[in-house]
C-alpha cells in the first residue's frame, strides 16, 4: 500500500536571513568563516544591525526543512516536525511551509510564547556561507512535536544532525527513529556540519545505534566523524554505521554507496556564487529520487544537477521553471 509521505523530516525551524558580505566583515566581527555557530539573540541582532542591508532574503529554513521543501518542489510529498514560537516570524514560517506544500505539526499544535529561531546566513564573494544561528523556540524541540501517524505513513524518516546539540533534540531523534523502525520505515540522517560531527560524535553514535539505512554527509564531515585522514578509509569506516550513504564532494561531485558498490556521480560545471543550501538540496532531491522509483545512480544525478542550480544563484530554493527544466533534462 502506498504511503502518504515520501519522507518525514525532523529538525530545526529557523527563518533564514541571507546577506552578502565581504571577508573583512567576518574578521572585524570575529565571526568564524564557513561554519555554523550558535549565538545568542543579542549577538545576532548586533550583526544584523552592523550589516545595514535592506535587500534581505527571508525564507523558512533549517537544514532538514530545506530538504523537505525540495522533495515537495519535485512533486513528492513530505512532512516536517519542528517548533516555532507564537510570534511574527512563527506566523511567517507556518505560511511559507504551507505555500511550499510541506505538511507540518504546526497546524495541529498550539504554539508557545517566545521567539522563533533565526539563522543569519552570510555569503562571501567566494560563494562560501557562514551561519550564525539563534535557536530560539527550536532549542526546545522535543518528542512532543513528533507525529507518530505521519512517521508510520512515510517511506523514510530523515533526521537533522543539528538536533544533536540538545539533549531533548537527541531524545526526539531517537524516539522518531524507534517509531520508524517499529513500523518498517527506513531511517536516514545527515551529519550536518563538520563542527557538529566533531563535537557531538557521541550523540550521533547514540542516535545511529546499530545502523541507519542512509547517511548524508560531505567529505570533511565523513573524515571528521570517522576519525580518518582520507576519504578511502572514511568510506570503509562508514559501512559500520550505515547500510548506504552519500558523500558529497563539492566540485568533484559525489560518492554513493548503494549497499554493494560505490557509484561516482560527476558534478555539473557551474560558477558557484552561494553554497547555502546545496547539501540540503542534494539530500532532498536524492530522497525524492529513491522514493519515487529512481536507482541510486539516477537519484545521484538528479541531486547533483539540482544542487548545481542552487550554488549558481542566491538562496536555498529552486524556482518552479528550474525544477521543470531539471526533470526534463534527466528524461
PDB file of C-alpha atoms in Angstrom:
ATOM      1  CA  UNK A   1       0.000   0.000   0.000  1.00  0.00           C
ATOM      2  CA  UNK A   2       1.419   3.401  -0.971  1.00  0.00           C
ATOM      3  CA  UNK A   3       2.483   5.604   1.914  1.00  0.00           C
ATOM      4  CA  UNK A   4       1.086   9.126   2.207  1.00  0.00           C
ATOM      5  CA  UNK A   5       4.533  10.694   2.612  1.00  0.00           C
ATOM      6  CA  UNK A   6       7.772  10.015   0.793  1.00  0.00           C
ATOM      7  CA  UNK A   7       9.821  11.460   3.655  1.00  0.00           C
ATOM      8  CA  UNK A   8       9.119  12.593   7.222  1.00  0.00           C
ATOM      9  CA  UNK A   9      11.742  15.077   8.411  1.00  0.00           C
ATOM     10  CA  UNK A  10      12.541  16.316  11.883  1.00  0.00           C
ATOM     11  CA  UNK A  11      14.801  19.264  12.567  1.00  0.00           C
ATOM     12  CA  UNK A  12      15.174  22.892  13.467  1.00  0.00           C
ATOM     13  CA  UNK A  13      12.704  25.518  12.317  1.00  0.00           C
ATOM     14  CA  UNK A  14      14.638  28.670  11.503  1.00  0.00           C
ATOM     15  CA  UNK A  15      13.804  31.702   9.456  1.00  0.00           C
ATOM     16  CA  UNK A  16      16.827  32.193   7.195  1.00  0.00           C
ATOM     17  CA  UNK A  17      18.015  35.769   6.750  1.00  0.00           C
ATOM     18  CA  UNK A  18      20.591  35.926   3.972  1.00  0.00           C
ATOM     19  CA  UNK A  19      23.139  38.711   3.475  1.00  0.00           C
ATOM     20  CA  UNK A  20      26.022  39.317   1.060  1.00  0.00           C
ATOM     21  CA  UNK A  21      29.145  40.490   2.892  1.00  0.00           C
ATOM     22  CA  UNK A  22      32.917  40.671   2.402  1.00  0.00           C
ATOM     23  CA  UNK A  23      35.507  38.707   4.372  1.00  0.00           C
ATOM     24  CA  UNK A  24      36.637  41.834   6.195  1.00  0.00           C
ATOM     25  CA  UNK A  25      33.232  41.954   7.904  1.00  0.00           C
ATOM     26  CA  UNK A  26      33.787  38.464   9.324  1.00  0.00           C
ATOM     27  CA  UNK A  27      37.257  39.423  10.545  1.00  0.00           C
ATOM     28  CA  UNK A  28      36.102  42.674  12.140  1.00  0.00           C
ATOM     29  CA  UNK A  29      33.249  40.969  13.984  1.00  0.00           C
ATOM     30  CA  UNK A  30      35.257  37.854  14.922  1.00  0.00           C
ATOM     31  CA  UNK A  31      32.930  35.505  13.038  1.00  0.00           C
ATOM     32  CA  UNK A  32      34.444  32.122  12.122  1.00  0.00           C
ATOM     33  CA  UNK A  33      34.189  31.735   8.351  1.00  0.00           C
ATOM     34  CA  UNK A  34      32.474  28.780   6.703  1.00  0.00           C
ATOM     35  CA  UNK A  35      30.932  27.248   9.811  1.00  0.00           C
ATOM     36  CA  UNK A  36      27.607  27.212  11.605  1.00  0.00           C
ATOM     37  CA  UNK A  37      27.983  28.868  15.016  1.00  0.00           C
ATOM     38  CA  UNK A  38      25.298  29.039  17.687  1.00  0.00           C
ATOM     39  CA  UNK A  39      24.940  32.566  19.095  1.00  0.00           C
ATOM     40  CA  UNK A  40      22.621  34.400  21.464  1.00  0.00           C
ATOM     41  CA  UNK A  41      19.893  36.726  20.246  1.00  0.00           C
ATOM     42  CA  UNK A  42      21.854  39.862  21.193  1.00  0.00           C
ATOM     43  CA  UNK A  43      24.867  38.820  19.101  1.00  0.00           C
ATOM     44  CA  UNK A  44      22.709  38.033  16.109  1.00  0.00           C
ATOM     45  CA  UNK A  45      20.858  41.345  16.411  1.00  0.00           C
ATOM     46  CA  UNK A  46      24.187  43.216  16.598  1.00  0.00           C
ATOM     47  CA  UNK A  47      25.477  41.537  13.419  1.00  0.00           C
ATOM     48  CA  UNK A  48      22.273  42.285  11.502  1.00  0.00           C
ATOM     49  CA  UNK A  49      22.447  45.946  12.512  1.00  0.00           C
ATOM     50  CA  UNK A  50      26.122  46.131  11.542  1.00  0.00           C
ATOM     51  CA  UNK A  51      25.357  44.949   8.012  1.00  0.00           C
ATOM     52  CA  UNK A  52      22.699  47.608   7.464  1.00  0.00           C
ATOM     53  CA  UNK A  53      21.257  45.865   4.403  1.00  0.00           C
ATOM     54  CA  UNK A  54      17.673  46.213   3.256  1.00  0.00           C
ATOM     55  CA  UNK A  55      17.555  43.578   0.478  1.00  0.00           C
ATOM     56  CA  UNK A  56      17.461  40.611   2.860  1.00  0.00           C
ATOM     57  CA  UNK A  57      16.253  37.271   1.503  1.00  0.00           C
ATOM     58  CA  UNK A  58      13.860  35.752   4.052  1.00  0.00           C
ATOM     59  CA  UNK A  59      12.784  32.111   3.829  1.00  0.00           C
ATOM     60  CA  UNK A  60      11.546  29.373   6.111  1.00  0.00           C
ATOM     61  CA  UNK A  61      14.530  27.177   6.712  1.00  0.00           C
ATOM     62  CA  UNK A  62      16.504  24.884   8.877  1.00  0.00           C
ATOM     63  CA  UNK A  63      18.580  22.244   7.122  1.00  0.00           C
ATOM     64  CA  UNK A  64      16.023  19.418   7.075  1.00  0.00           C
ATOM     65  CA  UNK A  65      13.224  21.880   6.255  1.00  0.00           C
ATOM     66  CA  UNK A  66      15.097  22.858   3.089  1.00  0.00           C
ATOM     67  CA  UNK A  67      15.313  19.170   2.139  1.00  0.00           C
ATOM     68  CA  UNK A  68      11.590  18.602   2.744  1.00  0.00           C
ATOM     69  CA  UNK A  69      10.782  21.652   0.600  1.00  0.00           C
ATOM     70  CA  UNK A  70      12.995  20.258  -2.187  1.00  0.00           C
ATOM     71  CA  UNK A  71      11.057  16.970  -2.123  1.00  0.00           C
ATOM     72  CA  UNK A  72       7.803  18.887  -2.436  1.00  0.00           C
ATOM     73  CA  UNK A  73       9.161  21.023  -5.291  1.00  0.00           C
ATOM     74  CA  UNK A  74       9.981  17.917  -7.324  1.00  0.00           C
ATOM     75  CA  UNK A  75       6.456  16.592  -6.869  1.00  0.00           C
ATOM     76  CA  UNK A  76       6.954  14.395  -3.815  1.00  0.00           C
ATOM     77  CA  UNK A  77       5.103  14.549  -0.503  1.00  0.00           C
ATOM     78  CA  UNK A  78       6.881  15.447   2.722  1.00  0.00           C
ATOM     79  CA  UNK A  79       6.064  16.143   6.368  1.00  0.00           C
ATOM     80  CA  UNK A  80       8.125  18.255   8.758  1.00  0.00           C
ATOM     81  CA  UNK A  81       8.100  18.197  12.557  1.00  0.00           C
ATOM     82  CA  UNK A  82       9.526  21.353  14.100  1.00  0.00           C
ATOM     83  CA  UNK A  83       8.936  24.085  16.694  1.00  0.00           C
ATOM     84  CA  UNK A  84       8.333  27.821  16.253  1.00  0.00           C
ATOM     85  CA  UNK A  85       7.024  30.459  18.655  1.00  0.00           C
ATOM     86  CA  UNK A  86       3.740  32.325  18.621  1.00  0.00           C
ATOM     87  CA  UNK A  87       5.297  35.440  17.059  1.00  0.00           C
ATOM     88  CA  UNK A  88       5.501  37.201  13.681  1.00  0.00           C
ATOM     89  CA  UNK A  89       8.390  35.040  12.460  1.00  0.00           C
ATOM     90  CA  UNK A  90       6.487  31.921  13.540  1.00  0.00           C
ATOM     91  CA  UNK A  91       3.482  33.104  11.521  1.00  0.00           C
ATOM     92  CA  UNK A  92       5.757  33.645   8.529  1.00  0.00           C
ATOM     93  CA  UNK A  93       7.328  30.194   8.927  1.00  0.00           C
ATOM     94  CA  UNK A  94       3.990  28.386   9.003  1.00  0.00           C
ATOM     95  CA  UNK A  95       2.678  30.283   5.977  1.00  0.00           C
ATOM     96  CA  UNK A  96       5.861  29.749   3.968  1.00  0.00           C
ATOM     97  CA  UNK A  97       5.968  25.988   4.653  1.00  0.00           C
ATOM     98  CA  UNK A  98       2.301  25.666   3.742  1.00  0.00           C
ATOM     99  CA  UNK A  99       2.877  27.502   0.463  1.00  0.00           C
ATOM    100  CA  UNK A 100       5.846  25.198  -0.217  1.00  0.00           C
ATOM    101  CA  UNK A 101       3.484  22.211   0.005  1.00  0.00           C
ATOM    102  CA  UNK A 102       5.008  20.679   3.136  1.00  0.00           C
ATOM    103  CA  UNK A 103       2.699  19.331   5.853  1.00  0.00           C
ATOM    104  CA  UNK A 104       3.809  20.122   9.426  1.00  0.00           C
ATOM    105  CA  UNK A 105       2.836  19.510  13.030  1.00  0.00           C
ATOM    106  CA  UNK A 106       2.364  23.276  13.425  1.00  0.00           C
ATOM    107  CA  UNK A 107      -1.195  23.157  12.084  1.00  0.00           C
ATOM    108  CA  UNK A 108      -2.184  20.715  14.825  1.00  0.00           C
ATOM    109  CA  UNK A 109      -0.381  22.137  17.855  1.00  0.00           C
ATOM    110  CA  UNK A 110      -0.723  25.366  19.799  1.00  0.00           C
ATOM    111  CA  UNK A 111       2.419  27.482  19.614  1.00  0.00           C
ATOM    112  CA  UNK A 112       4.052  28.712  22.807  1.00  0.00           C
ATOM    113  CA  UNK A 113       5.082  32.291  23.545  1.00  0.00           C
ATOM    114  CA  UNK A 114       8.712  33.075  22.833  1.00  0.00           C
ATOM    115  CA  UNK A 115      10.982  33.885  19.904  1.00  0.00           C
ATOM    116  CA  UNK A 116      11.186  31.895  16.675  1.00  0.00           C
ATOM    117  CA  UNK A 117      14.727  30.856  15.775  1.00  0.00           C
ATOM    118  CA  UNK A 118      16.650  32.658  13.061  1.00  0.00           C
ATOM    119  CA  UNK A 119      19.696  31.735  11.005  1.00  0.00           C
ATOM    120  CA  UNK A 120      21.865  34.586   9.788  1.00  0.00           C
ATOM    121  CA  UNK A 121      23.442  33.369   6.525  1.00  0.00           C
ATOM    122  CA  UNK A 122      26.425  35.455   5.411  1.00  0.00           C
ATOM    123  CA  UNK A 123      27.634  34.908   1.836  1.00  0.00           C
ATOM    124  CA  UNK A 124      31.176  35.968   0.912  1.00  0.00           C
ATOM    125  CA  UNK A 125      32.376  36.629  -2.684  1.00  0.00           C
ATOM    126  CA  UNK A 126      33.972  33.140  -2.839  1.00  0.00           C
ATOM    127  CA  UNK A 127      30.410  31.677  -2.519  1.00  0.00           C
ATOM    128  CA  UNK A 128      31.142  30.283   0.948  1.00  0.00           C
ATOM    129  CA  UNK A 129      28.401  30.550   3.518  1.00  0.00           C
ATOM    130  CA  UNK A 130      28.896  31.351   7.203  1.00  0.00           C
ATOM    131  CA  UNK A 131      25.953  30.838   9.527  1.00  0.00           C
ATOM    132  CA  UNK A 132      25.235  32.344  12.933  1.00  0.00           C
ATOM    133  CA  UNK A 133      22.171  30.738  14.452  1.00  0.00           C
ATOM    134  CA  UNK A 134      19.986  31.800  17.347  1.00  0.00           C
ATOM    135  CA  UNK A 135      17.833  28.754  18.035  1.00  0.00           C
ATOM    136  CA  UNK A 136      15.043  30.454  19.969  1.00  0.00           C
ATOM    137  CA  UNK A 137      11.987  28.206  20.258  1.00  0.00           C
ATOM    138  CA  UNK A 138      13.533  25.375  18.270  1.00  0.00           C
ATOM    139  CA  UNK A 139      16.044  24.808  21.092  1.00  0.00           C
ATOM    140  CA  UNK A 140      13.088  23.237  22.920  1.00  0.00           C
ATOM    141  CA  UNK A 141      12.162  20.857  20.087  1.00  0.00           C
ATOM    142  CA  UNK A 142      11.197  17.579  21.741  1.00  0.00           C
ATOM    143  CA  UNK A 143       9.249  14.347  21.391  1.00  0.00           C
ATOM    144  CA  UNK A 144       6.060  16.421  21.812  1.00  0.00           C
ATOM    145  CA  UNK A 145       6.473  17.721  18.267  1.00  0.00           C
ATOM    146  CA  UNK A 146       6.572  14.224  16.732  1.00  0.00           C
ATOM    147  CA  UNK A 147       3.585  12.862  14.815  1.00  0.00           C
ATOM    148  CA  UNK A 148       3.574   9.065  15.087  1.00  0.00           C
ATOM    149  CA  UNK A 149       0.862   8.592  12.460  1.00  0.00           C
ATOM    150  CA  UNK A 150       2.775  10.661   9.915  1.00  0.00           C
ATOM    151  CA  UNK A 151       6.011   8.760  10.622  1.00  0.00           C
ATOM    152  CA  UNK A 152       4.434   5.361  10.073  1.00  0.00           C
ATOM    153  CA  UNK A 153       2.770   6.642   6.883  1.00  0.00           C
ATOM    154  CA  UNK A 154       6.174   7.581   5.373  1.00  0.00           C
ATOM    155  CA  UNK A 155       8.739   5.686   3.310  1.00  0.00           C
ATOM    156  CA  UNK A 156      11.696   7.341   5.079  1.00  0.00           C
ATOM    157  CA  UNK A 157      12.381   9.361   8.200  1.00  0.00           C
ATOM    158  CA  UNK A 158      15.116  11.998   7.857  1.00  0.00           C
ATOM    159  CA  UNK A 159      16.930  13.220  10.984  1.00  0.00           C
ATOM    160  CA  UNK A 160      18.769  16.553  11.024  1.00  0.00           C
ATOM    161  CA  UNK A 161      22.169  16.276  12.690  1.00  0.00           C
ATOM    162  CA  UNK A 162      21.991  19.772  14.180  1.00  0.00           C
ATOM    163  CA  UNK A 163      19.471  18.400  16.716  1.00  0.00           C
ATOM    164  CA  UNK A 164      22.334  16.548  18.435  1.00  0.00           C
ATOM    165  CA  UNK A 165      23.280  19.840  20.149  1.00  0.00           C
ATOM    166  CA  UNK A 166      20.475  19.500  22.710  1.00  0.00           C
ATOM    167  CA  UNK A 167      19.516  16.553  24.959  1.00  0.00           C
ATOM    168  CA  UNK A 168      15.804  16.890  24.124  1.00  0.00           C
ATOM    169  CA  UNK A 169      16.718  17.019  20.413  1.00  0.00           C
ATOM    170  CA  UNK A 170      18.655  13.761  20.762  1.00  0.00           C
ATOM    171  CA  UNK A 171      15.719  12.204  22.604  1.00  0.00           C
ATOM    172  CA  UNK A 172      13.359  13.256  19.784  1.00  0.00           C
ATOM    173  CA  UNK A 173      15.717  11.836  17.145  1.00  0.00           C
ATOM    174  CA  UNK A 174      15.931   8.511  18.961  1.00  0.00           C
ATOM    175  CA  UNK A 175      12.170   8.345  19.537  1.00  0.00           C
ATOM    176  CA  UNK A 176      11.466   9.180  15.881  1.00  0.00           C
ATOM    177  CA  UNK A 177      13.938   6.539  14.722  1.00  0.00           C
ATOM    178  CA  UNK A 178      12.398   3.903  17.011  1.00  0.00           C
ATOM    179  CA  UNK A 179       8.868   4.649  15.777  1.00  0.00           C
ATOM    180  CA  UNK A 180      10.129   4.397  12.202  1.00  0.00           C
ATOM    181  CA  UNK A 181      11.857   1.065  12.831  1.00  0.00           C
ATOM    182  CA  UNK A 182       8.793  -0.317  14.618  1.00  0.00           C
ATOM    183  CA  UNK A 183       6.689   0.364  11.509  1.00  0.00           C
ATOM    184  CA  UNK A 184       9.270  -0.700   8.918  1.00  0.00           C
ATOM    185  CA  UNK A 185      10.021   2.876   7.832  1.00  0.00           C
ATOM    186  CA  UNK A 186      13.583   3.381   6.564  1.00  0.00           C
ATOM    187  CA  UNK A 187      15.869   5.689   8.530  1.00  0.00           C
ATOM    188  CA  UNK A 188      18.236   8.395   7.293  1.00  0.00           C
ATOM    189  CA  UNK A 189      20.345  11.073   8.943  1.00  0.00           C
ATOM    190  CA  UNK A 190      22.576  13.959   7.904  1.00  0.00           C
ATOM    191  CA  UNK A 191      25.813  14.793   9.727  1.00  0.00           C
ATOM    192  CA  UNK A 192      25.019  18.482   9.032  1.00  0.00           C
ATOM    193  CA  UNK A 193      28.339  20.242   9.700  1.00  0.00           C
ATOM    194  CA  UNK A 194      31.993  19.302  10.395  1.00  0.00           C
ATOM    195  CA  UNK A 195      31.948  21.032  13.791  1.00  0.00           C
ATOM    196  CA  UNK A 196      28.730  19.245  14.768  1.00  0.00           C
ATOM    197  CA  UNK A 197      30.122  15.885  13.607  1.00  0.00           C
ATOM    198  CA  UNK A 198      33.212  16.551  15.734  1.00  0.00           C
ATOM    199  CA  UNK A 199      31.822  17.927  18.999  1.00  0.00           C
ATOM    200  CA  UNK A 200      28.656  15.809  19.114  1.00  0.00           C
ATOM    201  CA  UNK A 201      30.007  12.492  17.861  1.00  0.00           C
ATOM    202  CA  UNK A 202      28.837  10.667  21.000  1.00  0.00           C
ATOM    203  CA  UNK A 203      25.293  11.899  20.397  1.00  0.00           C
ATOM    204  CA  UNK A 204      25.404  10.798  16.750  1.00  0.00           C
ATOM    205  CA  UNK A 205      26.620   7.372  17.847  1.00  0.00           C
ATOM    206  CA  UNK A 206      23.732   7.150  20.317  1.00  0.00           C
ATOM    207  CA  UNK A 207      21.125   8.113  17.705  1.00  0.00           C
ATOM    208  CA  UNK A 208      22.519   5.934  14.918  1.00  0.00           C
ATOM    209  CA  UNK A 209      22.738   2.929  17.230  1.00  0.00           C
ATOM    210  CA  UNK A 210      23.429  -0.328  15.408  1.00  0.00           C
ATOM    211  CA  UNK A 211      22.856   1.254  11.994  1.00  0.00           C
ATOM    212  CA  UNK A 212      20.735   3.527   9.833  1.00  0.00           C
ATOM    213  CA  UNK A 213      19.598   2.890   6.280  1.00  0.00           C
ATOM    214  CA  UNK A 214      21.195   6.029   4.829  1.00  0.00           C
ATOM    215  CA  UNK A 215      23.673   8.732   5.899  1.00  0.00           C
ATOM    216  CA  UNK A 216      24.250  12.033   4.109  1.00  0.00           C
ATOM    217  CA  UNK A 217      27.485  13.971   4.649  1.00  0.00           C
ATOM    218  CA  UNK A 218      30.205  15.854   2.838  1.00  0.00           C
ATOM    219  CA  UNK A 219      33.829  14.760   2.585  1.00  0.00           C
ATOM    220  CA  UNK A 220      35.044  16.740   5.589  1.00  0.00           C
ATOM    221  CA  UNK A 221      32.151  15.519   7.767  1.00  0.00           C
ATOM    222  CA  UNK A 222      32.855  11.908   6.767  1.00  0.00           C
ATOM    223  CA  UNK A 223      36.519  12.183   7.791  1.00  0.00           C
ATOM    224  CA  UNK A 224      35.717  14.084  10.983  1.00  0.00           C
ATOM    225  CA  UNK A 225      33.023  11.647  12.069  1.00  0.00           C
ATOM    226  CA  UNK A 226      35.043   8.503  11.372  1.00  0.00           C
ATOM    227  CA  UNK A 227      38.342   9.970  12.612  1.00  0.00           C
ATOM    228  CA  UNK A 228      40.073   9.028   9.356  1.00  0.00           C
ATOM    229  CA  UNK A 229      42.587  11.135   7.441  1.00  0.00           C
ATOM    230  CA  UNK A 230      41.470  10.237   3.935  1.00  0.00           C
ATOM    231  CA  UNK A 231      38.227   9.546   2.113  1.00  0.00           C
ATOM    232  CA  UNK A 232      39.043   5.931   1.229  1.00  0.00           C
ATOM    233  CA  UNK A 233      39.413   4.971   4.898  1.00  0.00           C
ATOM    234  CA  UNK A 234      36.430   7.091   5.930  1.00  0.00           C
ATOM    235  CA  UNK A 235      34.063   5.465   3.468  1.00  0.00           C
ATOM    236  CA  UNK A 236      35.055   1.988   4.633  1.00  0.00           C
ATOM    237  CA  UNK A 237      34.516   3.001   8.267  1.00  0.00           C
ATOM    238  CA  UNK A 238      31.078   4.398   7.458  1.00  0.00           C
ATOM    239  CA  UNK A 239      29.874   0.970   6.377  1.00  0.00           C
ATOM    240  CA  UNK A 240      29.687   0.085  10.093  1.00  0.00           C
ATOM    241  CA  UNK A 241      27.099   2.803  10.751  1.00  0.00           C
ATOM    242  CA  UNK A 242      25.011   2.839   7.582  1.00  0.00           C
ATOM    243  CA  UNK A 243      23.710   0.319   5.075  1.00  0.00           C
ATOM    244  CA  UNK A 244      24.070   3.014   2.420  1.00  0.00           C
ATOM    245  CA  UNK A 245      25.489   6.526   2.342  1.00  0.00           C
ATOM    246  CA  UNK A 246      26.114   9.575   0.204  1.00  0.00           C
ATOM    247  CA  UNK A 247      29.303  11.654   0.484  1.00  0.00           C
ATOM    248  CA  UNK A 248      29.155  14.934  -1.424  1.00  0.00           C
ATOM    249  CA  UNK A 249      32.467  16.347  -2.678  1.00  0.00           C
ATOM    250  CA  UNK A 250      31.641  19.817  -3.966  1.00  0.00           C
ATOM    251  CA  UNK A 251      33.118  20.457  -7.407  1.00  0.00           C
ATOM    252  CA  UNK A 252      34.246  16.793  -7.508  1.00  0.00           C
ATOM    253  CA  UNK A 253      30.677  15.501  -7.449  1.00  0.00           C
ATOM    254  CA  UNK A 254      29.591  12.810  -5.014  1.00  0.00           C
ATOM    255  CA  UNK A 255      30.294   9.248  -3.964  1.00  0.00           C
ATOM    256  CA  UNK A 256      27.356   6.950  -3.253  1.00  0.00           C
ATOM    257  CA  UNK A 257      27.476   3.547  -1.568  1.00  0.00           C
ATOM    258  CA  UNK A 258      24.344   1.628  -2.528  1.00  0.00           C
ATOM    259  CA  UNK A 259      24.937  -1.289  -0.164  1.00  0.00           C
ATOM    260  CA  UNK A 260      27.033  -3.238  -2.658  1.00  0.00           C
ATOM    261  CA  UNK A 261      29.145  -0.919  -4.775  1.00  0.00           C
ATOM    262  CA  UNK A 262      30.440   2.648  -4.877  1.00  0.00           C
ATOM    263  CA  UNK A 263      28.952   4.931  -7.521  1.00  0.00           C
ATOM    264  CA  UNK A 264      30.769   8.097  -8.582  1.00  0.00           C
ATOM    265  CA  UNK A 265      28.477  10.973  -9.546  1.00  0.00           C
ATOM    266  CA  UNK A 266      30.018  13.715 -11.649  1.00  0.00           C
ATOM    267  CA  UNK A 267      29.475  17.356 -10.743  1.00  0.00           C
ATOM    268  CA  UNK A 268      27.927  19.812 -13.173  1.00  0.00           C
ATOM    269  CA  UNK A 269      30.325  22.590 -14.086  1.00  0.00           C
ATOM    270  CA  UNK A 270      28.843  25.874 -12.842  1.00  0.00           C
ATOM    271  CA  UNK A 271      30.115  29.115 -11.346  1.00  0.00           C
ATOM    272  CA  UNK A 272      29.248  28.970  -7.644  1.00  0.00           C
ATOM    273  CA  UNK A 273      28.035  32.214  -6.079  1.00  0.00           C
ATOM    274  CA  UNK A 274      26.270  30.862  -2.950  1.00  0.00           C
ATOM    275  CA  UNK A 275      26.707  27.387  -1.448  1.00  0.00           C
ATOM    276  CA  UNK A 276      23.955  27.906   1.145  1.00  0.00           C
ATOM    277  CA  UNK A 277      21.504  25.015   0.987  1.00  0.00           C
ATOM    278  CA  UNK A 278      23.473  22.934  -1.527  1.00  0.00           C
ATOM    279  CA  UNK A 279      23.770  19.935   0.791  1.00  0.00           C
ATOM    280  CA  UNK A 280      20.142  20.250   1.839  1.00  0.00           C
ATOM    281  CA  UNK A 281      19.041  20.300  -1.794  1.00  0.00           C
ATOM    282  CA  UNK A 282      21.231  17.282  -2.570  1.00  0.00           C
ATOM    283  CA  UNK A 283      19.640  15.256   0.243  1.00  0.00           C
ATOM    284  CA  UNK A 284      16.108  16.340  -0.676  1.00  0.00           C
ATOM    285  CA  UNK A 285      16.488  15.629  -4.386  1.00  0.00           C
ATOM    286  CA  UNK A 286      18.169  12.285  -3.687  1.00  0.00           C
ATOM    287  CA  UNK A 287      15.453  11.205  -1.251  1.00  0.00           C
ATOM    288  CA  UNK A 288      12.784  12.272  -3.747  1.00  0.00           C
ATOM    289  CA  UNK A 289      14.504  10.133  -6.374  1.00  0.00           C
ATOM    290  CA  UNK A 290      14.836   6.914  -4.387  1.00  0.00           C
ATOM    291  CA  UNK A 291      11.285   7.167  -3.007  1.00  0.00           C
ATOM    292  CA  UNK A 292       9.884   7.668  -6.498  1.00  0.00           C
ATOM    293  CA  UNK A 293      11.361   4.751  -8.372  1.00  0.00           C
ATOM    294  CA  UNK A 294      14.824   6.011  -9.301  1.00  0.00           C
ATOM    295  CA  UNK A 295      18.016   3.977  -8.952  1.00  0.00           C
ATOM    296  CA  UNK A 296      20.735   5.330  -6.656  1.00  0.00           C
ATOM    297  CA  UNK A 297      22.743   6.407  -9.705  1.00  0.00           C
ATOM    298  CA  UNK A 298      19.789   8.247 -11.259  1.00  0.00           C
ATOM    299  CA  UNK A 299      18.887   9.868  -7.935  1.00  0.00           C
ATOM    300  CA  UNK A 300      22.509  10.947  -7.553  1.00  0.00           C
ATOM    301  CA  UNK A 301      22.451  12.565 -10.970  1.00  0.00           C
ATOM    302  CA  UNK A 302      19.208  14.391 -10.142  1.00  0.00           C
ATOM    303  CA  UNK A 303      20.648  15.594  -6.831  1.00  0.00           C
ATOM    304  CA  UNK A 304      23.885  16.726  -8.478  1.00  0.00           C
ATOM    305  CA  UNK A 305      22.057  18.761 -11.107  1.00  0.00           C
ATOM    306  CA  UNK A 306      19.666  20.272  -8.554  1.00  0.00           C
ATOM    307  CA  UNK A 307      22.451  21.308  -6.171  1.00  0.00           C
ATOM    308  CA  UNK A 308      24.470  22.777  -9.071  1.00  0.00           C
ATOM    309  CA  UNK A 309      21.499  25.043  -9.798  1.00  0.00           C
ATOM    310  CA  UNK A 310      21.349  26.079  -6.131  1.00  0.00           C
ATOM    311  CA  UNK A 311      25.011  27.117  -5.879  1.00  0.00           C
ATOM    312  CA  UNK A 312      24.752  29.203  -9.055  1.00  0.00           C
ATOM    313  CA  UNK A 313      22.136  31.528  -7.504  1.00  0.00           C
ATOM    314  CA  UNK A 314      21.328  33.174  -4.192  1.00  0.00           C
ATOM    315  CA  UNK A 315      19.007  31.386  -1.781  1.00  0.00           C
ATOM    316  CA  UNK A 316      18.433  27.700  -0.897  1.00  0.00           C
ATOM    317  CA  UNK A 317      15.428  27.030  -3.167  1.00  0.00           C
ATOM    318  CA  UNK A 318      14.795  26.336  -6.817  1.00  0.00           C
ATOM    319  CA  UNK A 319      12.255  28.275  -8.825  1.00  0.00           C
ATOM    320  CA  UNK A 320       9.416  26.270 -10.427  1.00  0.00           C
ATOM    321  CA  UNK A 321      10.737  26.637 -14.032  1.00  0.00           C
ATOM    322  CA  UNK A 322      14.139  25.356 -12.844  1.00  0.00           C
ATOM    323  CA  UNK A 323      12.523  22.261 -11.324  1.00  0.00           C
ATOM    324  CA  UNK A 324      10.749  21.506 -14.610  1.00  0.00           C
ATOM    325  CA  UNK A 325      13.981  22.078 -16.548  1.00  0.00           C
ATOM    326  CA  UNK A 326      15.909  19.647 -14.307  1.00  0.00           C
ATOM    327  CA  UNK A 327      13.288  16.921 -14.629  1.00  0.00           C
ATOM    328  CA  UNK A 328      13.152  17.392 -18.432  1.00  0.00           C
ATOM    329  CA  UNK A 329      16.958  17.246 -18.641  1.00  0.00           C
ATOM    330  CA  UNK A 330      17.046  13.860 -16.901  1.00  0.00           C
ATOM    331  CA  UNK A 331      14.380  12.169 -19.023  1.00  0.00           C
TER     332      UNK A 331
END
